[in-house]
Amino acid sequence: MMTLAYVIAAALVAVLIYLGIRYFVRTSERFGGAQVIICPETGKPAMVEVDARRAGLTSLIGQTDIRLENCWRWPLNKECGQLCLIQLAVAPPECMVRGVLMKWYKGKECAFCRRVFDEPNLMDHKAALVNQEGITLEWSEISLPTLMKVLKTHKPVCWDCHIAQTFRREHPDLVVERSYVKQPSCSRPDQRHRMNSQSNVPSG
């Protein structure tokens, strides 16, 4: 009986592995190959290749991460923002935008708390941005046609600061501003006592 159970379990595992490998291969083929885009920085055509392996692996966990693997302008311009990703037609627009935003945030500081973004969270507590008027926004408020302009004029903001700034803007009557006043240093009681005693001793 136990042998039959082991056989069934092994068969199920083998099927799952087979389906995973098949899905990974098909996904990699879907994202593979070179494509011609218009470079947002130069306005000229350039040929790029998507990192098909990364796209295939991340698609297995439900959130496809699209990034470039090669570009004609590399390696001299390898640190570009990869804004050309939104021109590719290999995945839904939200997948392409996510790849652009991951690249844009990485290494930058939050405009308020100065915390450095390493791997920004774009799933639940999503990183936000602030415009030139100091108003924080979520990416759901940004339309795709304006994305490239926004990335040039706005600054990154972490989730915590976005929530704090939104609360401050929407409920100013509940916000209490506290200014920090540096207190004079206090001596210990025994030191103050000795100082007072010394000051009461008549001179000469």
XYZ file of C-alpha atoms in Angstrom:
204
model
C 0.000 0.000 0.000
C 2.823 2.356 0.928
C 4.646 1.458 -2.265
C 1.612 2.444 -4.339
C 1.398 5.773 -2.507
C 5.084 6.463 -3.175
C 4.619 5.632 -6.850
C 1.643 7.989 -7.155
C 3.509 10.771 -5.336
C 6.579 10.299 -7.534
C 4.398 10.352 -10.642
C 2.749 13.609 -9.542
C 6.129 15.200 -8.837
C 7.412 14.089 -12.240
C 4.357 15.575 -13.955
C 4.772 18.870 -12.108
C 8.457 19.032 -13.006
C 7.656 18.268 -16.634
C 4.969 20.969 -16.775
C 7.279 23.478 -15.081
C 10.117 22.793 -17.509
C 7.765 22.940 -20.470
C 6.307 26.244 -19.293
C 9.792 27.659 -18.674
C 10.978 26.662 -22.152
C 7.909 28.090 -23.861
C 8.170 31.314 -21.873
C 11.874 31.650 -22.650
C 11.174 31.154 -26.348
C 8.453 33.776 -26.152
C 10.780 36.397 -24.720
C 13.871 35.357 -26.662
C 15.173 36.940 -29.834
C 16.298 40.429 -30.799
C 13.885 43.282 -31.387
C 14.322 46.750 -32.842
C 13.197 49.683 -30.705
C 13.602 53.458 -30.724
C 16.090 54.430 -28.037
C 14.415 56.973 -25.711
C 17.753 58.717 -25.130
C 18.950 59.112 -28.717
C 15.699 58.841 -30.678
C 17.415 56.397 -33.031
C 16.725 52.698 -33.762
C 18.576 50.145 -31.652
C 18.415 46.373 -31.327
C 17.792 44.860 -27.886
C 17.361 41.415 -26.384
C 15.243 40.532 -23.342
C 16.724 38.414 -20.557
C 14.595 35.401 -21.488
C 15.915 33.182 -18.690
C 15.011 35.707 -15.996
C 11.606 36.290 -17.562
C 10.943 32.556 -17.695
C 12.001 31.894 -14.098
C 10.059 34.813 -12.621
C 6.952 33.882 -14.601
C 6.904 30.559 -12.730
C 6.154 32.403 -9.488
C 3.457 34.529 -11.055
C 5.161 37.912 -11.577
C 7.168 38.162 -14.784
C 10.178 40.450 -14.461
C 11.229 41.812 -17.855
C 14.739 43.237 -18.197
C 17.183 43.636 -21.042
C 20.069 41.254 -21.512
C 21.767 42.995 -24.405
C 21.609 46.230 -26.384
C 23.566 47.721 -29.233
C 24.494 50.705 -27.026
C 26.033 48.532 -24.322
C 28.396 48.283 -22.512
C 29.039 52.042 -22.599
C 25.423 52.834 -21.712
C 24.561 49.711 -19.722
C 23.327 51.754 -16.730
C 20.497 53.338 -18.702
C 16.947 53.223 -17.346
C 15.804 50.644 -19.946
C 12.776 52.816 -20.757
C 12.617 51.134 -24.148
C 11.052 48.073 -22.475
C 7.591 49.594 -22.776
C 7.943 49.475 -26.560
C 8.321 45.690 -26.642
C 5.328 43.545 -27.460
C 6.462 40.345 -25.745
C 4.380 40.749 -22.578
C 1.468 42.759 -21.144
C 2.256 46.452 -20.546
C 2.218 46.060 -16.751
C 5.072 43.534 -16.950
C 7.176 45.880 -19.055
C 6.471 48.841 -16.781
C 7.490 46.802 -13.737
C 10.875 46.065 -15.310
C 11.410 49.759 -16.061
C 10.447 50.795 -12.526
C 12.688 48.201 -10.862
C 15.619 49.609 -12.805
C 14.601 53.221 -12.079
C 14.282 52.776 -8.309
C 17.360 50.660 -7.666
C 20.145 52.623 -5.992
C 18.091 55.826 -5.613
C 17.123 57.452 -2.301
C 13.644 58.192 -0.974
C 13.014 61.911 -1.437
C 11.971 62.234 2.230
C 13.745 59.744 4.496
C 16.772 59.158 2.206
C 16.512 55.397 2.530
C 18.226 53.741 -0.441
C 16.139 51.453 -2.632
C 17.784 48.067 -3.144
C 14.995 45.844 -4.473
C 11.893 48.071 -4.433
C 8.586 46.493 -3.441
C 6.086 46.836 -6.282
C 3.649 44.188 -5.049
C 1.936 45.118 -1.753
C 3.596 48.077 0.005
C 4.444 49.647 -3.304
C 7.069 52.327 -3.692
C 5.627 55.645 -4.834
C 6.917 58.934 -6.266
C 6.652 62.667 -5.645
C 6.064 65.382 -8.224
C 7.645 68.823 -8.437
C 4.869 70.291 -6.260
C 5.745 67.906 -3.422
C 2.647 65.719 -3.817
C 3.203 61.974 -3.572
C 1.550 59.680 -6.095
C 1.053 55.986 -6.674
C 1.910 54.425 -10.008
C -1.736 53.549 -10.603
C -2.283 57.304 -11.025
C 0.276 57.527 -13.855
C -0.837 56.767 -17.399
C 1.428 54.740 -19.671
C 1.875 57.511 -22.307
C 3.261 59.875 -19.650
C 5.575 57.324 -18.012
C 8.823 58.435 -19.657
C 8.203 62.098 -18.815
C 7.297 61.243 -15.213
C 10.525 59.277 -14.694
C 12.510 62.374 -15.672
C 10.636 64.911 -13.520
C 9.542 62.961 -10.410
C 11.513 61.493 -7.515
C 11.156 58.099 -5.786
C 9.380 57.781 -2.432
C 9.135 54.777 -0.124
C 5.769 53.381 0.967
C 6.033 54.641 4.564
C 6.798 58.216 3.535
C 4.034 58.139 0.914
C 1.483 57.127 3.553
C 2.770 59.765 5.996
C 2.709 62.537 3.387
C -0.747 61.522 2.156
C -2.102 61.640 5.713
C -0.490 65.038 6.265
C -2.049 66.368 3.050
C -5.533 64.930 3.595
C -5.798 65.545 7.361
C -3.775 68.672 8.158
C -5.952 69.374 11.212
C -4.754 66.141 12.826
C -1.069 66.801 12.279
C 0.882 68.291 15.166
C 4.179 69.871 14.232
C 6.845 69.384 16.885
C 9.991 71.457 16.690
C 13.072 70.082 18.411
C 14.608 72.394 20.980
C 18.013 71.426 22.276
C 18.031 71.460 26.065
C 21.052 72.827 27.920
C 23.241 70.137 29.334
C 22.564 69.436 33.004
C 25.202 68.490 35.484
C 24.592 65.749 37.973
C 23.149 66.823 41.368
C 26.413 66.228 43.222
C 28.273 68.314 40.653
C 25.734 71.150 40.950
C 26.035 71.001 44.752
C 29.825 71.292 44.624
C 29.602 74.157 42.152
C 27.114 76.011 44.379
C 29.279 75.410 47.433
C 32.294 76.768 45.653
C 30.392 79.837 44.504
C 29.329 80.578 48.140
C 32.866 80.487 49.480
C 34.032 84.061 50.029
C 37.181 85.024 48.256
C 40.421 85.910 49.979
